[in-house]
Short mmCIF file of C-alpha atoms in Angstrom, two decimals:
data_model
loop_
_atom_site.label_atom_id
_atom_site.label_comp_id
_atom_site.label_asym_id
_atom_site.label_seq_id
_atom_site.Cartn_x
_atom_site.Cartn_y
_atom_site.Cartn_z
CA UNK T 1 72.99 84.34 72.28
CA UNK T 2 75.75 85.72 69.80
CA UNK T 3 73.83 89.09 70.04
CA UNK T 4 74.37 89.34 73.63
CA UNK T 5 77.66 88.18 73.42
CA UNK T 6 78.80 90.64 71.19
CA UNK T 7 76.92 93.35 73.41
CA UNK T 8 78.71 92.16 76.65
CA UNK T 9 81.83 92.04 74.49
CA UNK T 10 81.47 96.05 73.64
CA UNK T 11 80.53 97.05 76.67
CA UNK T 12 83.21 95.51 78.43
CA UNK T 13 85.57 96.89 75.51
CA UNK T 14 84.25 100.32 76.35
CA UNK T 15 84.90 100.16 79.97
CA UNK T 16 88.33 99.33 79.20
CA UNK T 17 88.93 102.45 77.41
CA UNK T 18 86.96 104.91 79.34
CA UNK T 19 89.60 103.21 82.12
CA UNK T 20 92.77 104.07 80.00
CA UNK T 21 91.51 107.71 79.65
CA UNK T 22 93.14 110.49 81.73
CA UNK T 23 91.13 112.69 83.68
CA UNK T 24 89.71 115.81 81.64
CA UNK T 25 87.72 119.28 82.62
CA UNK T 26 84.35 119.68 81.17
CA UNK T 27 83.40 123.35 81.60
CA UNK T 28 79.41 123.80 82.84
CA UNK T 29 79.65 127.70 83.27
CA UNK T 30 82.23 130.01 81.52
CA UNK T 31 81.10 133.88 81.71
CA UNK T 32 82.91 136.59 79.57
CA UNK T 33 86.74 136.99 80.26
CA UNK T 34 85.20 140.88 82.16
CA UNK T 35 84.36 138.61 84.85
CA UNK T 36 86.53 135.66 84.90
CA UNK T 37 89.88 136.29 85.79
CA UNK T 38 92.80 134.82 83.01
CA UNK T 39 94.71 131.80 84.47
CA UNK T 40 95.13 128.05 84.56
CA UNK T 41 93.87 125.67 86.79
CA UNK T 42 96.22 123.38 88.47
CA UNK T 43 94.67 119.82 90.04
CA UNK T 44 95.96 116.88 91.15
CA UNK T 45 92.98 114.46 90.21
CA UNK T 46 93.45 111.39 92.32
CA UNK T 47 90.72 107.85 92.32
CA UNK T 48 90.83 107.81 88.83
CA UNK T 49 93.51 106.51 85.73
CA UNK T 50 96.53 108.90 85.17
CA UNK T 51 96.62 110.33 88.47
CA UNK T 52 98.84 112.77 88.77
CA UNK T 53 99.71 116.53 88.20
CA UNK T 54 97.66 118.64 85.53
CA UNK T 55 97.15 121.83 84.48
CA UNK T 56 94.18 122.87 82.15
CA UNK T 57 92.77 126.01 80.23
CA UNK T 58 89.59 127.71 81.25
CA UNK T 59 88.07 125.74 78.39
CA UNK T 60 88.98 122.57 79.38
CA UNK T 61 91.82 121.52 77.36
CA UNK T 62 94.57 119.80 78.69
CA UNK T 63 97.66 122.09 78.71
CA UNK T 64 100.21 119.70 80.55
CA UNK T 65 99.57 116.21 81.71
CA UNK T 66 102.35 115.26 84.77
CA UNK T 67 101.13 111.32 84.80
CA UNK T 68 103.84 109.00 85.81
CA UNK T 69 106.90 112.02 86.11
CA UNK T 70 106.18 111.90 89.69
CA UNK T 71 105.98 108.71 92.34
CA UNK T 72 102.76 107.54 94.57
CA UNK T 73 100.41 110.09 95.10
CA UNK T 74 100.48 113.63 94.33
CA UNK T 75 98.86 116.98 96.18
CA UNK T 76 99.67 120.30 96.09
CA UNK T 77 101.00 120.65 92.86
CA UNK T 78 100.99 124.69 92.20
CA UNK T 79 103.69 127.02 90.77
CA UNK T 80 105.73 128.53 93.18
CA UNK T 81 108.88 130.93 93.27
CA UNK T 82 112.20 129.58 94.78
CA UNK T 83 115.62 130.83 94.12
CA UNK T 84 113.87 134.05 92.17
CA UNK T 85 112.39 132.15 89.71
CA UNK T 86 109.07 130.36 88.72
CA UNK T 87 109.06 126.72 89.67
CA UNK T 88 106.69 124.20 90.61
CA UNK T 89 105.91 122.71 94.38
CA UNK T 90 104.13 119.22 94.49
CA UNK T 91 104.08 116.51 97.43
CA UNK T 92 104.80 113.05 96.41
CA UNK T 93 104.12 109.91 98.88
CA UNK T 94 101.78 107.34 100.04
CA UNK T 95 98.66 108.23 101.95
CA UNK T 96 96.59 105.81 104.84
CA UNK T 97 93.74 107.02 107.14
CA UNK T 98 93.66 110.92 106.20
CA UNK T 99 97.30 111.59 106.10
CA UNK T 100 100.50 110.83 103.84
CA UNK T 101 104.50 110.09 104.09
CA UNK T 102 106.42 111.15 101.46
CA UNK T 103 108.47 114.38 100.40
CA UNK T 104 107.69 117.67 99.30
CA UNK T 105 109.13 118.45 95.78
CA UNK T 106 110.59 121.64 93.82
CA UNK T 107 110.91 120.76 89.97
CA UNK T 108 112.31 123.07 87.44
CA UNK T 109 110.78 123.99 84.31
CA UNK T 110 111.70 119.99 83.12
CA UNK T 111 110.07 118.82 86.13
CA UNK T 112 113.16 117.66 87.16
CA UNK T 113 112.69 117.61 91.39
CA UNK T 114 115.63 120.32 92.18
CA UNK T 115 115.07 120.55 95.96
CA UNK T 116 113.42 117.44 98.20
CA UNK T 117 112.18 117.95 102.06
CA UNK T 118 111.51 114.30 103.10
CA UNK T 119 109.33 112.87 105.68
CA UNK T 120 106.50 115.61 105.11
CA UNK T 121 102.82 115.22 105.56
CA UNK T 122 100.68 116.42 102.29
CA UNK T 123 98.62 119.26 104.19
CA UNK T 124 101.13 121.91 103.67
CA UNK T 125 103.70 122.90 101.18
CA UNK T 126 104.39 126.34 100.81
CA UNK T 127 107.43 128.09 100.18
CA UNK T 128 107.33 132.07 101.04
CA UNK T 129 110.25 134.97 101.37
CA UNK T 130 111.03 135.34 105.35
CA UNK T 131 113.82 138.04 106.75
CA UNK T 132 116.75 135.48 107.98
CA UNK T 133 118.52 135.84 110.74
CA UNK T 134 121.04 138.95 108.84
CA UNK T 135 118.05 140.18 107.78
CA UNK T 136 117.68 139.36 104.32
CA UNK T 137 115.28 137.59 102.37
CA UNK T 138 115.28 133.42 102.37
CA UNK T 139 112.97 131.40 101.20
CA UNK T 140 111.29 129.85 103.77
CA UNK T 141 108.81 126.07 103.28
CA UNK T 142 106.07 125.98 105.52
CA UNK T 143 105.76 121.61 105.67
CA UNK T 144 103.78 119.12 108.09
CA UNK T 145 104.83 115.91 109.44
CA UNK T 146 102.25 113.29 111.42
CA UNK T 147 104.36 111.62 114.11
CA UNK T 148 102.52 108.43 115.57
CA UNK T 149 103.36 108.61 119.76
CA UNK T 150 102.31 106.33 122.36
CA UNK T 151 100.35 108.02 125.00
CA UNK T 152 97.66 106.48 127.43
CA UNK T 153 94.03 106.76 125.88
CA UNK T 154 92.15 104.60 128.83
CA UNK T 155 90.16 107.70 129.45
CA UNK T 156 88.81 107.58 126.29
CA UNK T 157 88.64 103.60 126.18
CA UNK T 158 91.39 102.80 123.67
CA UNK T 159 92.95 99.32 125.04
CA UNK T 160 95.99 99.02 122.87
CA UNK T 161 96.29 95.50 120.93
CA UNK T 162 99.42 94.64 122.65
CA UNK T 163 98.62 95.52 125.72
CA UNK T 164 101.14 98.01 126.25
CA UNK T 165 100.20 101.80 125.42
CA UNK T 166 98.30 103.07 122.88
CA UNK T 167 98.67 105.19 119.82
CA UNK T 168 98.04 109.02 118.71
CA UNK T 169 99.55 110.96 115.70
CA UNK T 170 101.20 114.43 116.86
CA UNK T 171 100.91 116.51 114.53
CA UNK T 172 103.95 118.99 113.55
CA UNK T 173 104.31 121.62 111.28
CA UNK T 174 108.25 123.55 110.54
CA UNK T 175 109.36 126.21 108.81
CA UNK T 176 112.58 125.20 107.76
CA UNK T 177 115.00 127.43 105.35
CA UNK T 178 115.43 126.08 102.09
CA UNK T 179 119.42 127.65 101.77
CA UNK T 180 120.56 125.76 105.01
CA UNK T 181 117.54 122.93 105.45
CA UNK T 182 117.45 125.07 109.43
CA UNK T 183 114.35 124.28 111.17
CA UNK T 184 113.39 127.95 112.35
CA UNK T 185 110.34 127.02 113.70
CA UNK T 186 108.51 123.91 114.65
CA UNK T 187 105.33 122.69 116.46
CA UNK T 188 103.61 120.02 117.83
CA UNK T 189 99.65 119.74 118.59
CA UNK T 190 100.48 117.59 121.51
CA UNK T 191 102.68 120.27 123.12
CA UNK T 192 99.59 122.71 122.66
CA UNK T 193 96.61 121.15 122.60
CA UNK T 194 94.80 118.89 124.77
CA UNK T 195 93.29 116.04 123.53
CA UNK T 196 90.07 116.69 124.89
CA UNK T 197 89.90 119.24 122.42
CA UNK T 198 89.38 116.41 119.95
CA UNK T 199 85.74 116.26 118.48
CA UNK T 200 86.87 113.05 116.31
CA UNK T 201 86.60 109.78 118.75
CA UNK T 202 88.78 106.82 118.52
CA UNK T 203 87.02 104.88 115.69
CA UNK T 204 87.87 102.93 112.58
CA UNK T 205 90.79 103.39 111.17
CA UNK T 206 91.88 105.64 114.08
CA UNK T 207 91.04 103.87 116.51
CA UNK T 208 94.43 104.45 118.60
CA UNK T 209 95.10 100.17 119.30
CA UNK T 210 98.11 100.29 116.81
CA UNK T 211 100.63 102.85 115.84
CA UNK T 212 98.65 101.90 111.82
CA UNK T 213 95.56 103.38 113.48
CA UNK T 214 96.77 106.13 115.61
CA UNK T 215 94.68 108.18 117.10
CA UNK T 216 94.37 111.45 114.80
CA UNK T 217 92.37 113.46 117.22
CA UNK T 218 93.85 117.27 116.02
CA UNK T 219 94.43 116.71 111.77
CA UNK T 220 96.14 119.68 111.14
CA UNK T 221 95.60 120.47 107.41
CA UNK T 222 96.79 124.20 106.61
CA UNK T 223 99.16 126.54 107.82
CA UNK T 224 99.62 130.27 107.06
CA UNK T 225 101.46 133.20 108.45
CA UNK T 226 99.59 135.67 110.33
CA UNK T 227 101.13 139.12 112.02
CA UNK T 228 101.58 137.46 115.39
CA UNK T 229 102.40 134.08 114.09
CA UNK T 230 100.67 131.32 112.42
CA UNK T 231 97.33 130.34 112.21
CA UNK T 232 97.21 126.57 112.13
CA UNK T 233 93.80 124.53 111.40
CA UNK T 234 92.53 121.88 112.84
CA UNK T 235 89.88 119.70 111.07
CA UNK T 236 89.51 117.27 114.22
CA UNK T 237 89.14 120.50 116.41
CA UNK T 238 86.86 122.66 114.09
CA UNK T 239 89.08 125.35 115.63
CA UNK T 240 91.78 127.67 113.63
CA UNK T 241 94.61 128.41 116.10
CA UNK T 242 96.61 131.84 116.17
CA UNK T 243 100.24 130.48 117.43
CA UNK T 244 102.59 132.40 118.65
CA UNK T 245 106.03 132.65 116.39
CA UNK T 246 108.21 132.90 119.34
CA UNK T 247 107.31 129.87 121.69
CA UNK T 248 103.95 128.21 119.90
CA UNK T 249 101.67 129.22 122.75
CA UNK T 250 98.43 129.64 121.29
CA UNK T 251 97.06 133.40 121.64
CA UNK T 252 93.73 132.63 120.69
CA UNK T 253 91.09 130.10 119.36
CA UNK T 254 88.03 130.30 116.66
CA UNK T 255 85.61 127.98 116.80
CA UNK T 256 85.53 124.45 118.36
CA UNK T 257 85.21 123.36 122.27
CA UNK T 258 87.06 126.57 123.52
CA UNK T 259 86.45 129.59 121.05
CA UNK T 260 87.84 132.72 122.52
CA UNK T 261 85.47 134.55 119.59
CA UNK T 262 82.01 134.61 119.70
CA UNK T 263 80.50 133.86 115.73
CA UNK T 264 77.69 135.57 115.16
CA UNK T 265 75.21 134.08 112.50
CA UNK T 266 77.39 131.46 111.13
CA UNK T 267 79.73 128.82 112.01
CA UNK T 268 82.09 126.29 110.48
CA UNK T 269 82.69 122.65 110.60
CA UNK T 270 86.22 120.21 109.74
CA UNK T 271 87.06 123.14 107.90
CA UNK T 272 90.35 123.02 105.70
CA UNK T 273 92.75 125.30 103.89
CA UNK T 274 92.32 128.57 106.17
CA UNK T 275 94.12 131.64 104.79
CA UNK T 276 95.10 135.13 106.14
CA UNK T 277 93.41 137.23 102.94
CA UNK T 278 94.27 140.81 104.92
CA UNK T 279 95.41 142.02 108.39
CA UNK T 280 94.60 145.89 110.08
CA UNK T 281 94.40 146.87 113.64
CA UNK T 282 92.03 144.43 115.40
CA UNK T 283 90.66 143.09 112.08
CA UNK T 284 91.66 140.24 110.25
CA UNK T 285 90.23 138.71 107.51
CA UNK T 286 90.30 134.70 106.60
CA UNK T 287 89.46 132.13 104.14
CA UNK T 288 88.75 129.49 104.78
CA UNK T 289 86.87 125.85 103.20
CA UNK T 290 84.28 125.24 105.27
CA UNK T 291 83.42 121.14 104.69
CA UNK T 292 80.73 121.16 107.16
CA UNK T 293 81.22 117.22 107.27
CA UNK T 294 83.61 114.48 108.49
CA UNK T 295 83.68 111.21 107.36
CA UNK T 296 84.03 110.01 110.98
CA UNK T 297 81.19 113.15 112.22
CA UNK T 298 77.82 113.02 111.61
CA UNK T 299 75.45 114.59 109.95
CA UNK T 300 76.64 115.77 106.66
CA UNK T 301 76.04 119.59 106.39
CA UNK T 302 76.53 121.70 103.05
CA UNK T 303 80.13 122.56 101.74
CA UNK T 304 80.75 126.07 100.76
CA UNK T 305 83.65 128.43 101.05
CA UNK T 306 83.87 131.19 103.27
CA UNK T 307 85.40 134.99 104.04
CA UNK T 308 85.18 135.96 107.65
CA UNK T 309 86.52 138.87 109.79
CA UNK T 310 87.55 138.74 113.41
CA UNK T 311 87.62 141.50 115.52
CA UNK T 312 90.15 141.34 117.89
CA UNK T 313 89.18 143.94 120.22
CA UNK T 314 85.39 143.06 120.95
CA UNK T 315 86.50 138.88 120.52
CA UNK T 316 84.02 138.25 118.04
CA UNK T 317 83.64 136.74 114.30
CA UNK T 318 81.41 138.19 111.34
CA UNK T 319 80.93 135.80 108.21
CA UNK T 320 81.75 138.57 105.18
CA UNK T 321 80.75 136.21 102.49
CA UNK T 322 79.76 132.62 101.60
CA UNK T 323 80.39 131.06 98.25
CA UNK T 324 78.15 128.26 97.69
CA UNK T 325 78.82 125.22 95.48
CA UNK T 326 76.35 124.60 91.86
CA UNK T 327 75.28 121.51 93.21
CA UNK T 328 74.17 122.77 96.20
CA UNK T 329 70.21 122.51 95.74
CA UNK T 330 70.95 118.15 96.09
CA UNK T 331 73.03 119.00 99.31
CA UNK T 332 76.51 117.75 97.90
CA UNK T 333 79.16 118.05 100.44
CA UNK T 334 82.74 117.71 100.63
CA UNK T 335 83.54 115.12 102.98
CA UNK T 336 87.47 115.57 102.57
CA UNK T 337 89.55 118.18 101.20
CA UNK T 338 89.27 121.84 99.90
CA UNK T 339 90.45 125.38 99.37
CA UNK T 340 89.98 128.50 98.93
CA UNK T 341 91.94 130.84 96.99
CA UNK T 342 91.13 134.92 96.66
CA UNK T 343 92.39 135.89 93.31
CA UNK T 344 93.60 139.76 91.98
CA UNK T 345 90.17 141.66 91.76
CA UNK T 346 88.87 139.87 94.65
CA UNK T 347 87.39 137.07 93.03
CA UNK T 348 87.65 133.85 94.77
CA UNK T 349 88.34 130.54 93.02
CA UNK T 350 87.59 127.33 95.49
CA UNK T 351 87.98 123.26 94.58
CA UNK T 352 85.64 121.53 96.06
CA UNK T 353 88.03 118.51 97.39
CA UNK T 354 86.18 115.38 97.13
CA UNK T 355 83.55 117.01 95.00
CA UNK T 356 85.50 116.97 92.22
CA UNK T 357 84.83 120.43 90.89
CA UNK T 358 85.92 123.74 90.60
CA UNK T 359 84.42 127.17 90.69
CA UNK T 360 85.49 130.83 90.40
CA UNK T 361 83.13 133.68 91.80
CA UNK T 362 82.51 137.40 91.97
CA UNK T 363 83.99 138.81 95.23
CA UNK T 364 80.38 139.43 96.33
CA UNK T 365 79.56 135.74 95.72
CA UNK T 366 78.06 135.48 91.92
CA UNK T 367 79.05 132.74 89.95
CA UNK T 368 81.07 133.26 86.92
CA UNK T 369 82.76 129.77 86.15
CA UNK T 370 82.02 125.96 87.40
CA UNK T 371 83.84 123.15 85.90
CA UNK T 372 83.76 119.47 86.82
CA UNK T 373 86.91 117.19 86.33
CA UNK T 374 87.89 113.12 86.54
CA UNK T 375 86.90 109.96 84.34
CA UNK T 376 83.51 108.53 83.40
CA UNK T 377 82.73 105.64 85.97
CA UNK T 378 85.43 107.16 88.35
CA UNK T 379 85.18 109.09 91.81
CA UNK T 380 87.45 111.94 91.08
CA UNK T 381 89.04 114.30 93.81
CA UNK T 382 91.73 116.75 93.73
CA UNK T 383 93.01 117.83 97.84
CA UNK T 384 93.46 121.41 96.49
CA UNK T 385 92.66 123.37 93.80
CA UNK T 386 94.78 126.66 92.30
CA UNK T 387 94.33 129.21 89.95
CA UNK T 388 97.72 130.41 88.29
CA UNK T 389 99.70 132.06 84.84
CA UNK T 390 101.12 128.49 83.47
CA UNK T 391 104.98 129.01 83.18
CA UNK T 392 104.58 125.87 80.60
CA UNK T 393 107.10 123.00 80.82
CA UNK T 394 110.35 122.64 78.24
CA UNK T 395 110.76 119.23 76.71
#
């Protein structure tokens, strides 16, 4: 009886300090530094103790641990340039039912937050140099906000709780200018797009009775600038949208109910962080993470990250390369989360979202490193992944 005591006793010891340990990367496949390109790997390891910011060496050790400097949950954290010089960009907020409310951050070399944009969504944070209105160079965020908006859903039996109207979250995304906070652009998915393009249902959490569970039915979770605008995804939509900068009309659609493209030999499900890698003539060239699963669609599919080119002029897509996941042989997928990031040399490094790993491959789709992050007896994820020089932090 004392033996099993004492055994219960150690366990239960052990438990509690596997629970007080912050997240670390163990390192499954490291080839030689010809292949791998240098860097550090920025995460944002969330489900687990010490959430938070990190950064880490290719070999796993923990260069900077950001635990507690920031408040509620944290996404996106990734060096960025503002002002001329190298800073960091992080969201900070509270999250419910696939989306957040909180502020996007820029902190100085102390991680001291120098610059704020409040009541911002997670999916996007990106600050990049735009020609102003004098035409000079500002620096320009790229943020989300999801608005919860009455609207009637009896045509897709929703019967509100209070008997009034029901609920569904617009979704909005602004580029604002960071010297005068000016709005330059905005959008809304309710503006644009109809809500029969939803392939997500009322359900669940989201089941549109309460402004809590508004309906999501778009989920806009990246925006980047394209040559005629901005191409905006939609995970609820499987369908990346090509915007127009000047009004937000939507030139064209890929993917989902209404695809102006056709794909040939491939496709792409509640895809996430899509990225323009290059633009000439009537070809353009994306990135994109394709989850091939929803947590509110079924069946699961396999995760895997993906180049593709669309050719404007004959309205069709081409898949250019796929970049499949190490633990793909037991059909792992990513059910939330994701990116994709093309790297000097063409290499591509991806984070696997809720599969809380990350890999870096050969621009023709070989393998070169695979590391898996979080805490023993913890679900780890990180919502994005990036690969970056580490600018380091002063103390």
């Amino acid at each position: 009886m004392l033996l099993t005591t004492l055994i219960v006793a150690v366990c239960h010891c052990l438990t509690a300090v596997a629970q007080q340990t912050p997240p670390t990367l163990e390192v499954i496949q490291n080839n030689n530094t010809n292949t791998v390109v240098p860097g550090y790997i920025y995460l944002t390891p969330s489900g687990v103790p010490f959430s938070g910011p990190y950064v880490f060496a290719l070999n796993g050790t923990t260069v900077f641990n950001g635990a507690g400097k920031l408040s509620g949950t944290i996404h996106d954290f990734q060096p960025c340039v503002y002002q001329k010089k190298q800073r960091f960009c992080a969201w900070q907020g509270s999250t419910a039912y696939g989306y957040g409310s909180g502020q996007a951050v820029i902190l100085d070399d102390q991680f001291r937050v120098i610059k704020a944009l409040p009541g911002t969504d997670y999916h996007e944070f990106k600050i990049v140099q735009a020609l102003d209105s004098e035409g000079q160079y500002s620096d320009t965020a790229h943020v989300t906000e999801y608005r919860q908006v009455r609207r009637d859903l009896s045509a897709f039996g929703v019967v509100p709780d209070d008997g009034n109207t029901s609920w569904v979250v617009d979704c909005h995304f602004r580029a604002v200018d960071l010297s005068t906070n000016a709005v330059i652009f905005e959008w809304s998915s309710l503006d644009h797009v109809p809500l029969s393009e939803g392939l997500v249902r009322p359900t669940g959490g989201i089941n549109g009775r309460t402004k809590a569970n508004a309906w999501d039915y778009f989920h806009l979770d990246s925006v980047s600038r394209a040559e005629e605008g901005y191409l905006i995804s939609s995970r609820h939509t499987s369908t990346i949208y090509l915007v127009s900068s000047k009004d937000g009309s939507i030139v064209w659609r890929l993917g989902g109910k209404k695809s102006d493209f056709k794909l040939e030999g491939f496709s792409f499900d509640s895809q996430h962080d899509v990225r323009t890698v290059s633009s000439k003539g009537d070809f353009l060239r994306l990135s994109l993470f394709d989850n091939a699963y929803n947590t509110f669609v079924q069946p699961k599919g396999l995760s895997s990250g993906k180049i593709i080119e669309v050719n404007k002029a004959t309205k069709t897509a081409r898949l250019v390369q796929q970049f499949d996941s190490p633990s793909r042989e037991v059909g792992n997928p990513s059910g939330d989360g994701g990116s994709v990031q093309v790297l000097p040399k063409g290499n591509v490094f991806i984070g696997w979202g809720s599969d809380a790993q990350v890999t870096e491959h050969t621009a023709d789709g070989r393998l070169v490193y695979a590391a898996r992050f979080g805490v023993s007896g913890s679900s780890a994820s990180s919502y994005r992944a990036f690969k970056a020089p580490f600018i380091g932090i002063k103390k």
